Short mmCIF file of C-alpha atoms in Angstrom, two decimals:
data_model
loop_
_atom_site.label_atom_id
_atom_site.label_comp_id
_atom_site.label_asym_id
_atom_site.label_seq_id
_atom_site.Cartn_x
_atom_site.Cartn_y
_atom_site.Cartn_z
CA MET A 1 87.36 83.59 79.55
CA GLY A 2 88.77 81.27 81.14
CA ASN A 3 90.17 80.21 77.43
CA GLY A 4 93.43 78.24 78.36
CA PHE A 5 93.00 77.55 81.34
CA HIS A 6 92.35 73.27 82.08
CA VAL A 7 92.28 72.88 86.00
CA GLN A 8 93.47 68.91 85.18
CA ASP A 9 97.04 70.85 83.82
CA ARG A 10 97.31 74.52 86.19
CA PHE A 11 96.84 71.62 89.34
CA ALA A 12 98.68 68.40 87.91
CA GLY A 13 101.47 68.62 90.81
CA GLY A 14 99.02 68.24 93.25
CA ALA A 15 96.86 70.85 95.53
CA GLN A 16 99.70 71.86 97.84
CA TYR A 17 101.20 74.60 97.69
CA ILE A 18 104.94 74.04 100.47
CA GLY A 19 107.79 76.28 99.93
CA GLY A 20 106.31 77.57 96.38
CA LYS A 21 105.89 74.50 94.70
CA LEU A 22 103.22 72.56 94.13
CA ARG A 23 102.86 68.74 95.54
CA SER A 24 100.83 65.62 96.23
CA GLY A 25 99.11 64.82 99.78
CA THR A 26 100.41 61.80 102.19
CA SER A 27 97.12 61.33 103.21
CA GLY A 28 96.18 58.37 100.98
CA ARG A 29 92.14 59.91 100.35
CA HIS A 30 91.66 61.45 97.62
CA HIS A 31 89.21 64.43 97.14
CA GLU A 32 86.99 65.46 94.49
CA VAL A 33 86.50 69.05 93.19
CA VAL A 34 82.55 69.45 91.97
CA ASN A 35 80.49 72.39 90.18
CA PRO A 36 77.66 72.87 92.13
CA ALA A 37 75.99 73.72 89.31
CA THR A 38 76.17 70.80 87.55
CA GLY A 39 77.46 67.81 89.52
CA GLU A 40 80.59 67.17 87.59
CA THR A 41 83.83 66.36 89.26
CA VAL A 42 85.93 69.48 87.60
CA TYR A 43 89.35 67.98 89.93
CA ARG A 44 90.73 65.67 91.87
CA TYR A 45 93.40 64.74 94.23
CA GLU A 46 95.43 63.93 97.65
CA LEU A 47 94.21 65.85 100.38
CA ALA A 48 97.00 67.04 103.08
CA GLY A 49 97.83 64.88 106.03
CA THR A 50 99.58 65.60 109.11
CA ASP A 51 102.92 65.14 107.72
CA ASP A 52 102.62 67.61 104.75
CA VAL A 53 101.64 70.46 107.78
CA ASP A 54 105.06 69.88 109.42
CA ALA A 55 106.27 70.04 105.94
CA ALA A 56 104.57 73.29 105.62
CA VAL A 57 105.01 74.58 108.58
CA ALA A 58 108.08 74.22 108.55
CA ALA A 59 108.60 76.22 104.85
CA ALA A 60 107.23 79.17 106.67
CA ALA A 61 109.84 79.16 109.80
CA ALA A 62 112.24 78.54 108.01
CA ALA A 63 111.36 81.78 105.36
CA PHE A 64 110.24 83.88 108.77
CA PRO A 65 113.65 85.14 109.86
CA GLY A 66 113.98 86.76 106.14
CA TRP A 67 110.62 87.98 105.41
CA SER A 68 110.58 89.43 108.98
CA GLY A 69 113.55 90.85 108.27
CA ALA A 70 112.98 92.60 104.78
CA THR A 71 112.30 96.52 105.71
CA PRO A 72 108.35 97.53 105.49
CA GLY A 73 109.66 98.79 101.96
CA GLU A 74 110.95 96.19 100.26
CA ARG A 75 107.42 93.78 102.23
CA SER A 76 105.82 96.42 100.04
CA GLU A 77 107.42 96.81 96.54
CA ALA A 78 106.86 92.69 96.51
CA MET A 79 102.97 93.34 98.02
CA HIS A 80 102.41 95.61 95.15
CA ARG A 81 103.46 93.14 92.25
CA PHE A 82 101.56 90.86 94.12
CA ALA A 83 98.45 93.62 93.65
CA ALA A 84 99.99 93.39 89.25
CA VAL A 85 100.38 89.95 89.28
CA LEU A 86 96.63 89.42 90.66
CA ALA A 87 94.55 91.96 88.20
CA GLU A 88 96.83 90.55 85.22
CA GLN A 89 95.55 87.39 85.76
CA ALA A 90 91.88 88.80 86.57
CA ASP A 91 90.11 86.52 84.26
CA ASP A 92 91.34 83.02 85.28
CA PHE A 93 90.51 83.67 88.84
CA ALA A 94 86.71 84.72 88.50
CA TYR A 95 86.70 81.58 85.94
CA ALA A 96 87.77 79.46 88.65
CA GLU A 97 85.93 80.93 91.37
CA SER A 98 83.15 80.91 89.61
CA LEU A 99 83.64 76.84 88.18
CA GLN A 100 84.42 76.03 91.83
CA CYS A 101 82.07 77.77 94.01
CA GLY A 102 78.75 78.09 91.27
CA LYS A 103 78.57 81.38 91.71
CA PRO A 104 77.52 83.56 89.01
CA LEU A 105 80.06 84.77 86.33
CA LYS A 106 79.38 88.40 87.19
CA LEU A 107 79.99 87.40 90.95
CA SER A 108 83.47 86.62 90.48
CA THR A 109 84.48 89.07 87.62
CA GLU A 110 82.48 92.62 89.79
CA PHE A 111 82.88 91.68 93.12
CA ASP A 112 85.23 88.76 94.64
CA VAL A 113 88.69 88.99 92.14
CA PRO A 114 88.55 93.32 92.24
CA GLY A 115 87.58 93.22 95.62
CA THR A 116 90.73 90.50 96.53
CA VAL A 117 93.43 92.88 93.43
CA ASP A 118 91.99 95.76 95.62
CA ASN A 119 93.24 94.61 99.85
CA ALA A 120 96.68 92.93 97.84
CA ALA A 121 97.30 97.00 96.90
CA PHE A 122 95.94 97.85 100.13
CA PHE A 123 98.31 96.02 102.57
CA ALA A 124 100.91 96.92 100.21
CA GLY A 125 100.95 100.23 101.19
CA ALA A 126 99.89 99.34 104.55
CA ALA A 127 102.98 97.11 104.74
CA ARG A 128 105.03 100.47 105.94
CA HIS A 129 102.75 102.08 107.96
CA LEU A 130 103.23 99.97 110.81
CA GLU A 131 102.48 102.42 113.99
CA GLY A 132 103.30 103.21 117.52
CA LYS A 133 102.86 104.88 120.26
CA ALA A 134 104.86 107.66 119.83
CA ALA A 135 108.71 108.51 121.69
CA ALA A 136 108.65 110.41 124.28
CA GLU A 137 110.03 110.04 128.52
CA TYR A 138 106.66 108.96 130.41
CA ASP A 139 108.12 109.23 134.21
CA GLY A 140 111.34 111.76 133.54
CA ASP A 141 113.41 109.37 133.66
CA HIS A 142 113.23 107.17 130.99
CA THR A 143 112.16 107.40 127.53
CA SER A 144 109.37 104.67 125.99
CA TYR A 145 108.04 103.66 122.85
CA VAL A 146 106.73 100.71 121.18
CA ARG A 147 107.31 98.56 118.38
CA ARG A 148 105.34 96.61 116.52
CA GLU A 149 106.93 93.72 115.69
CA ALA A 150 105.35 90.35 113.32
CA ILE A 151 104.59 87.27 115.25
CA GLY A 152 106.11 84.35 113.62
CA VAL A 153 104.29 81.33 112.09
CA VAL A 154 100.43 82.21 111.30
CA GLY A 155 97.69 78.59 110.46
CA SER A 156 94.88 79.88 108.72
CA ILE A 157 91.37 78.24 107.57
CA ALA A 158 89.42 79.86 105.48
CA PRO A 159 85.76 78.99 104.73
CA TRP A 160 84.39 77.52 101.39
CA ASN A 161 81.04 80.97 100.65
CA TYR A 162 84.21 83.56 99.26
CA PRO A 163 87.40 81.50 99.11
CA LEU A 164 89.52 83.99 96.98
CA GLN A 165 88.58 86.58 99.12
CA MET A 166 89.34 84.45 102.32
CA ALA A 167 92.50 83.59 100.97
CA ALA A 168 93.32 87.20 100.29
CA TRP A 169 91.27 88.12 104.00
CA LYS A 170 94.01 85.73 106.22
CA VAL A 171 97.42 86.87 103.71
CA LEU A 172 97.44 89.89 103.38
CA PRO A 173 97.62 90.92 106.48
CA ALA A 174 99.77 88.22 108.48
CA VAL A 175 102.01 89.51 104.86
CA ALA A 176 102.25 92.77 105.24
CA ALA A 177 102.84 92.49 109.36
CA GLY A 178 106.37 90.49 108.67
CA ASN A 179 104.18 87.37 109.09
CA THR A 180 104.98 83.94 107.19
CA ILE A 181 101.29 81.66 106.85
CA VAL A 182 100.14 78.02 105.94
CA LEU A 183 96.40 78.60 104.94
CA LYS A 184 94.26 75.43 105.10
CA PRO A 185 91.11 76.14 102.54
CA ALA A 186 88.64 74.20 102.13
CA GLU A 187 88.85 70.87 100.18
CA ILE A 188 85.69 71.69 98.38
CA THR A 189 87.33 75.08 97.47
CA PRO A 190 90.74 75.12 97.06
CA LEU A 191 91.05 76.41 92.95
CA THR A 192 91.48 80.41 94.27
CA SER A 193 93.45 78.90 96.67
CA LEU A 194 96.20 77.50 95.44
CA MET A 195 96.76 80.23 91.89
CA PHE A 196 96.79 82.68 94.55
CA ALA A 197 100.04 81.08 96.46
CA GLN A 198 101.26 80.96 92.31
CA ALA A 199 100.92 84.72 91.99
CA ALA A 200 102.57 85.26 94.77
CA THR A 201 105.60 83.07 93.23
CA GLU A 202 105.26 84.89 90.20
CA ALA A 203 105.45 88.26 92.21
CA GLY A 204 108.55 87.63 93.52
CA ILE A 205 107.80 86.46 97.13
CA PRO A 206 109.79 84.39 98.97
CA ASP A 207 109.03 80.99 98.49
CA GLY A 208 107.74 79.17 102.09
CA VAL A 209 105.74 83.03 102.67
CA ILE A 210 103.09 81.94 101.16
CA ASN A 211 101.59 77.99 101.61
CA ILE A 212 98.96 76.31 101.53
CA VAL A 213 97.18 72.64 102.64
CA THR A 214 94.15 71.51 101.52
CA GLY A 215 93.11 68.83 103.37
CA ALA A 216 90.18 67.75 106.23
CA GLY A 217 89.45 69.77 108.64
CA ARG A 218 89.80 66.59 111.47
CA ASP A 219 92.99 66.34 110.41
CA ALA A 220 94.98 68.89 108.25
CA GLY A 221 93.50 71.80 110.37
CA GLU A 222 92.92 70.54 113.52
CA HIS A 223 97.13 70.10 113.35
CA LEU A 224 97.92 73.01 112.15
CA VAL A 225 95.75 74.90 114.88
CA GLY A 226 97.39 72.02 117.51
CA HIS A 227 100.95 72.56 115.60
CA PRO A 228 104.25 73.64 118.25
CA ASP A 229 105.34 75.55 115.90
CA VAL A 230 102.42 77.89 115.24
CA VAL A 231 101.60 80.63 117.46
CA MET A 232 98.36 82.69 115.29
CA THR A 233 95.65 80.83 114.55
CA SER A 234 93.04 82.86 112.76
CA PHE A 235 89.46 80.73 111.20
CA THR A 236 86.83 81.84 109.76
CA GLY A 237 83.87 79.64 109.40
CA SER A 238 81.11 78.37 111.42
CA THR A 239 80.55 79.82 115.59
CA ALA A 240 80.27 75.75 116.48
CA VAL A 241 83.77 74.46 114.25
CA GLY A 242 85.18 78.53 116.03
CA LYS A 243 84.64 76.34 119.55
CA ARG A 244 86.28 73.35 118.21
CA VAL A 245 89.28 75.09 117.43
CA ALA A 246 88.96 77.97 120.40
CA GLU A 247 89.51 74.74 121.81
CA ILE A 248 93.06 73.46 120.28
CA ALA A 249 94.30 77.07 120.10
CA THR A 250 94.30 78.00 123.50
CA SER A 251 95.29 74.22 125.21
CA THR A 252 98.79 75.62 123.55
CA VAL A 253 98.01 79.76 124.54
CA LYS A 254 98.22 80.54 120.48
CA ARG A 255 96.70 84.60 119.99
CA LEU A 256 93.71 84.01 118.60
CA HIS A 257 91.08 85.35 115.38
CA LEU A 258 87.77 84.04 114.49
CA GLU A 259 84.95 85.42 112.25
CA LEU A 260 82.22 83.77 113.01
CA GLY A 261 78.36 82.40 111.95
CA GLY A 262 75.85 85.68 111.46
CA LYS A 263 72.24 86.03 111.50
CA ALA A 264 71.97 89.62 109.84
CA PRO A 265 69.35 91.89 110.71
CA PHE A 266 67.42 94.28 108.31
CA VAL A 267 65.30 96.94 110.52
CA VAL A 268 62.81 98.66 108.37
CA PHE A 269 61.67 102.06 109.50
CA ASP A 270 58.27 103.42 109.07
CA ASP A 271 59.73 106.48 107.45
CA ALA A 272 62.09 104.81 104.65
CA ASP A 273 62.01 104.63 101.27
CA LEU A 274 60.74 101.59 101.22
CA GLU A 275 61.67 101.11 96.80
CA ALA A 276 65.22 101.08 97.74
CA ALA A 277 64.28 98.80 101.72
CA VAL A 278 62.89 96.39 99.27
CA ASN A 279 66.12 96.85 96.00
CA GLY A 280 68.41 96.54 99.64
CA ALA A 281 66.48 93.68 100.86
CA VAL A 282 66.64 91.67 97.59
CA ALA A 283 70.68 92.13 97.20
CA GLY A 284 71.26 91.21 100.77
CA SER A 285 69.47 88.64 101.15
CA LEU A 286 70.72 86.74 98.00
CA ILE A 287 74.44 87.96 96.90
CA ASN A 288 76.37 84.83 96.33
CA THR A 289 72.96 82.88 97.35
CA GLY A 290 72.48 84.00 100.67
CA GLN A 291 75.81 81.96 101.40
CA ASP A 292 77.46 84.65 102.57
CA CYS A 293 77.62 85.50 107.13
CA THR A 294 76.77 89.31 106.54
CA ALA A 295 73.71 88.28 104.29
CA ALA A 296 70.27 90.01 105.32
CA THR A 297 68.79 87.00 106.45
CA ARG A 298 66.12 89.07 109.57
CA ALA A 299 63.90 91.35 107.79
CA TYR A 300 62.91 93.56 111.06
CA VAL A 301 59.58 96.12 109.28
CA GLN A 302 57.45 98.53 111.40
CA ARG A 303 54.39 97.19 110.67
CA PRO A 304 52.94 100.53 108.46
CA LEU A 305 55.75 99.05 105.83
CA TYR A 306 54.87 95.95 106.55
CA ASP A 307 52.36 94.38 104.11
CA ALA A 308 54.16 96.26 100.94
CA PHE A 309 56.95 95.22 101.98
CA VAL A 310 56.43 92.05 102.16
CA ARG A 311 54.82 92.13 98.58
CA ASP A 312 56.91 94.37 96.72
CA VAL A 313 59.64 91.42 98.15
CA ALA A 314 58.23 88.51 96.81
CA ALA A 315 57.02 89.62 93.66
CA LEU A 316 61.54 91.69 92.67
CA MET A 317 62.09 87.36 94.12
CA GLU A 318 60.17 86.24 91.40
CA THR A 319 62.16 88.21 88.69
CA VAL A 320 65.74 87.03 89.85
CA ARG A 321 67.26 84.79 86.97
CA LEU A 322 68.78 81.56 88.32
CA GLY A 323 71.64 79.26 85.83
CA ASP A 324 74.55 78.39 84.49
CA PRO A 325 77.10 80.65 86.23
CA PHE A 326 78.60 81.57 83.18
CA ASP A 327 75.42 82.63 81.26
CA PRO A 328 76.22 86.31 81.54
CA SER A 329 72.48 87.01 82.46
CA THR A 330 72.84 84.43 85.40
CA ASP A 331 71.15 86.31 88.52
CA LEU A 332 71.57 83.41 91.36
CA GLY A 333 73.61 80.76 90.91
CA PRO A 334 73.33 77.13 93.00
CA LEU A 335 74.65 76.90 96.59
CA ILE A 336 78.13 75.38 96.91
CA SER A 337 76.88 71.32 96.89
CA HIS A 338 73.67 68.74 97.08
CA ALA A 339 74.65 68.99 100.83
CA GLN A 340 74.02 72.29 101.94
CA ARG A 341 70.89 72.95 99.32
CA ASP A 342 69.09 70.04 101.55
CA ARG A 343 70.24 71.79 103.90
CA VAL A 344 69.09 75.28 103.05
CA ALA A 345 65.26 72.86 102.26
CA ALA A 346 64.97 71.44 105.69
CA PHE A 347 65.23 74.67 107.56
CA VAL A 348 62.14 75.75 104.58
CA GLU A 349 60.22 72.56 105.34
CA ARG A 350 60.13 72.66 108.46
CA ALA A 351 58.94 76.22 109.34
CA ARG A 352 55.48 75.49 107.53
CA ALA A 353 54.57 73.54 110.35
CA TYR A 354 54.60 77.91 112.27
CA ALA A 355 54.76 80.47 109.01
CA THR A 356 53.99 80.98 105.82
CA VAL A 357 56.43 80.38 102.42
CA VAL A 358 55.34 84.23 101.03
CA THR A 359 57.47 82.31 97.65
CA GLY A 360 59.99 79.89 96.63
CA GLY A 361 60.78 77.30 99.33
CA GLU A 362 61.85 74.63 96.25
CA ALA A 363 64.51 73.71 94.69
CA PRO A 364 63.71 74.03 89.99
CA GLY A 365 63.89 71.26 87.30
CA GLY A 366 64.17 70.82 84.13
CA ASP A 367 67.72 72.51 82.98
CA LEU A 368 68.03 72.75 86.79
CA ARG A 369 67.59 69.46 87.98
CA ASP A 370 71.36 68.63 87.99
CA GLY A 371 72.76 71.69 89.48
CA ALA A 372 72.10 72.51 94.02
CA TYR A 373 70.01 74.96 92.97
CA TYR A 374 66.99 76.82 94.94
CA ARG A 375 64.76 79.34 94.57
CA PRO A 376 65.02 82.28 96.51
CA THR A 377 62.68 82.22 99.33
CA LEU A 378 60.27 85.25 101.40
CA VAL A 379 59.13 83.19 104.68
CA ALA A 380 56.55 85.69 107.15
CA GLY A 381 54.58 84.25 110.08
CA ALA A 382 57.65 83.09 112.37
CA ALA A 383 58.07 83.85 115.64
CA GLN A 384 60.88 85.71 117.01
CA ASP A 385 62.33 82.37 119.14
CA SER A 386 61.74 80.32 116.35
CA GLU A 387 64.55 77.90 114.53
CA ILE A 388 64.40 80.03 111.20
CA VAL A 389 64.99 83.02 113.24
CA GLN A 390 67.17 83.05 115.59
CA SER A 391 69.42 79.25 113.43
CA GLU A 392 72.41 80.83 110.70
CA ILE A 393 70.90 79.08 107.22
CA PHE A 394 72.94 80.02 104.74
CA GLY A 395 70.82 79.61 101.84
CA PRO A 396 68.90 82.27 100.13
CA VAL A 397 66.29 82.92 102.21
CA LEU A 398 64.72 86.19 104.19
CA VAL A 399 62.56 86.00 107.10
CA VAL A 400 60.64 88.54 107.59
CA LEU A 401 58.62 90.57 111.06
CA PRO A 402 56.99 93.28 111.68
CA PHE A 403 57.36 95.09 114.88
CA ASP A 404 55.80 98.40 116.65
CA THR A 405 57.70 100.91 118.60
CA ASP A 406 61.10 101.53 117.81
CA ASP A 407 62.40 100.47 120.58
CA GLU A 408 60.84 96.82 120.43
CA GLY A 409 62.97 97.55 116.49
CA ILE A 410 66.14 97.75 118.18
CA ALA A 411 65.40 94.68 120.78
CA LEU A 412 64.61 92.73 118.12
CA ALA A 413 67.22 92.90 116.02
CA ASN A 414 69.92 92.62 119.18
CA ASP A 415 67.72 89.34 120.29
CA THR A 416 69.94 86.43 118.75
CA PRO A 417 73.28 85.42 119.99
CA TYR A 418 75.28 86.47 116.57
CA GLY A 419 76.27 89.92 115.90
CA LEU A 420 78.38 90.36 113.25
CA ALA A 421 76.25 92.67 110.48
CA ALA A 422 72.93 94.40 110.81
CA SER A 423 71.34 97.82 108.86
CA ALA A 424 68.83 100.47 109.22
CA TRP A 425 66.41 102.43 106.66
CA THR A 426 65.21 105.77 107.73
CA ARG A 427 65.70 109.47 106.62
CA ASP A 428 65.60 110.14 110.38
CA LEU A 429 68.92 111.13 111.27
CA TYR A 430 68.49 110.25 115.01
CA ARG A 431 66.78 107.33 114.63
CA ALA A 432 69.99 105.98 112.31
CA ASN A 433 71.81 107.35 114.31
CA ARG A 434 70.38 105.30 118.06
CA ALA A 435 70.65 102.75 115.50
CA THR A 436 73.94 102.44 114.87
CA ARG A 437 74.73 103.26 118.99
CA GLU A 438 72.98 99.65 120.00
CA ILE A 439 72.40 97.39 117.04
CA LYS A 440 75.32 94.86 118.86
CA ALA A 441 76.76 94.23 115.30
CA GLY A 442 80.81 94.71 114.17
CA CYS A 443 79.03 96.84 111.12
CA VAL A 444 76.00 98.27 111.14
CA TRP A 445 75.18 100.01 107.49
CA ILE A 446 72.65 103.15 106.83
CA ASN A 447 70.68 102.82 103.75
CA ASP A 448 72.40 99.65 102.14
CA HIS A 449 73.88 96.67 103.42
CA ILE A 450 76.24 94.51 102.02
CA PRO A 451 79.26 96.64 100.66
CA ILE A 452 82.44 96.40 102.73
CA LEU A 453 85.59 98.24 101.95
CA SER A 454 88.88 97.11 102.16
CA GLU A 455 89.53 100.36 104.72
CA MET A 456 87.85 99.23 106.91
CA PRO A 457 87.65 96.13 110.05
CA HIS A 458 85.44 93.67 110.50
CA GLY A 459 84.63 91.25 112.95
CA GLY A 460 81.94 90.69 114.41
CA TYR A 461 80.28 91.02 118.45
CA LYS A 462 78.98 87.97 120.67
CA ALA A 463 79.10 84.74 119.20
CA SER A 464 79.95 86.16 115.61
CA GLY A 465 83.90 85.73 117.16
CA PHE A 466 86.15 88.50 117.58
CA GLY A 467 89.06 90.65 115.78
CA LYS A 468 89.08 91.70 112.40
CA ASP A 469 89.71 91.10 108.89
CA MET A 470 91.54 94.21 106.93
CA SER A 471 92.46 97.90 107.35
CA ALA A 472 94.87 98.41 109.46
CA TYR A 473 93.14 97.62 112.40
CA SER A 474 93.60 94.14 111.29
CA PHE A 475 97.94 94.52 112.07
CA GLU A 476 96.43 94.99 115.73
CA GLU A 477 95.79 90.47 115.17
CA TYR A 478 99.37 89.25 113.60
CA THR A 479 101.78 92.29 115.13
CA GLN A 480 103.33 91.25 118.10
CA VAL A 481 103.25 95.00 120.18
CA LYS A 482 106.45 94.50 122.64
CA HIS A 483 107.40 98.12 124.79
CA VAL A 484 111.11 98.90 124.32
CA MET A 485 112.10 101.98 127.77
CA TYR A 486 115.59 103.79 127.85
CA ASP A 487 117.17 104.68 130.95
CA ASN A 488 117.89 108.36 130.95
CA THR A 489 119.39 109.61 134.12
CA ALA A 490 123.27 107.12 134.25
CA VAL A 491 122.53 106.22 137.54
CA ALA A 492 123.41 103.30 139.37
CA ARG A 493 121.46 103.09 142.05
CA LYS A 494 118.25 104.15 140.91
CA ASP A 495 115.45 106.00 143.75
CA TRP A 496 113.08 102.82 143.85
CA HIS A 497 115.87 99.88 144.32
CA ARG A 498 115.22 101.35 148.24
CA THR A 499 111.47 99.60 147.96
CA ILE A 500 114.29 95.98 147.55
CA PHE A 501 117.44 97.11 149.93
CA GLY A 502 118.16 99.89 152.01
CA ASP A 503 117.56 102.84 152.56
CA ARG A 504 116.65 106.40 150.42
#
């Protein structure tokens, strides 16, 4: 896997993909992509400047009339070819994703890449199903119907935790609906976003439909969001940065889609299958080394199961194998960078003053000392209003708290500013139904935590943002709804005209 794939050769033209071609940035500043497992530089490139953003937006605007004017069937056919190209290049995508992110190859191979291929296949079909309200004579004198139309050039910003999947989540619904797009990936993880755009060109999607600008947020990102020819912004990232994106976008009256932070609760009722909950908690909190906005971060366990849950989760965490992402036996890779590792460690160190670190809470040494690794960590005894319970850590850290009544468990689950995802663990149908009704989150799992589907929407409540990725609901983000009305009377002087001039 990865044989014949050489990063410097593959992206020798630069880390900008504009109008169907790689090109170098023009900011005059260089950036390095670093393998977080080793600290080694794998790619050095020149960052995008505002001129590159302007060029990419111009390319997208030039491509828009032709792409939006294509039939749904033509767009669908091109996207089916796109899905096939992605599948053919799956090994290279998995290799590059693990190289730039440090995630275990088994995660890239079994989760990131097949999920992206499935997204492409889903939106290839969805391109032919832009539905509107049925035509009818709602007032008797006119025929009304609803059109869904492409809105124009979309400017999207994607994060570093799932670079390939986030590129797909931004690009696919937008182009399926007939829009063109300029995507800014995180500058530390641009490789698979560039490969994604290249694959689209290989599949026959016209030049300029998908463009990539790789630059810093304060330069390329803010210029893209504020660009007068960009009609919509979609952003995934932290709530703090999302607020800044919203300020810029609303100042130019752009449509806005935000998928922001999370602090997912994991509620275990006293009738739950303890073994299932323990396994789910460890998997749900450690996926992608905890760098997942839907990861389980706050476990609330009803008191009869609390002690056993803490004991068994700690024991299972201690069996998780940290190591080389390309070793098939590795379970947990490094964090994205040493800076992120140090940020996570600081949360845990501050928590030692008011809580107990049951297991983990340290970076490993030995062969892993040069990487941004951090051991799976379980924290108990923290107060509900403490930093480690309320703030998004974005690392392999799970906090566990007890509760007594069902009312208390659900109230604690809702007691953060976030509302992206949650899970409840119970054998009781009525408890499960109550949890799905009353937990304020965009996704609530019952007796599982993490699975996502191309057919189902993903998006949050409260400070986790608004709007949906994936699913047919995403077309509500990327299409303009137009009401069309035809007069059926052929009468020159309408009855309602009397309200403006004359009598009945």
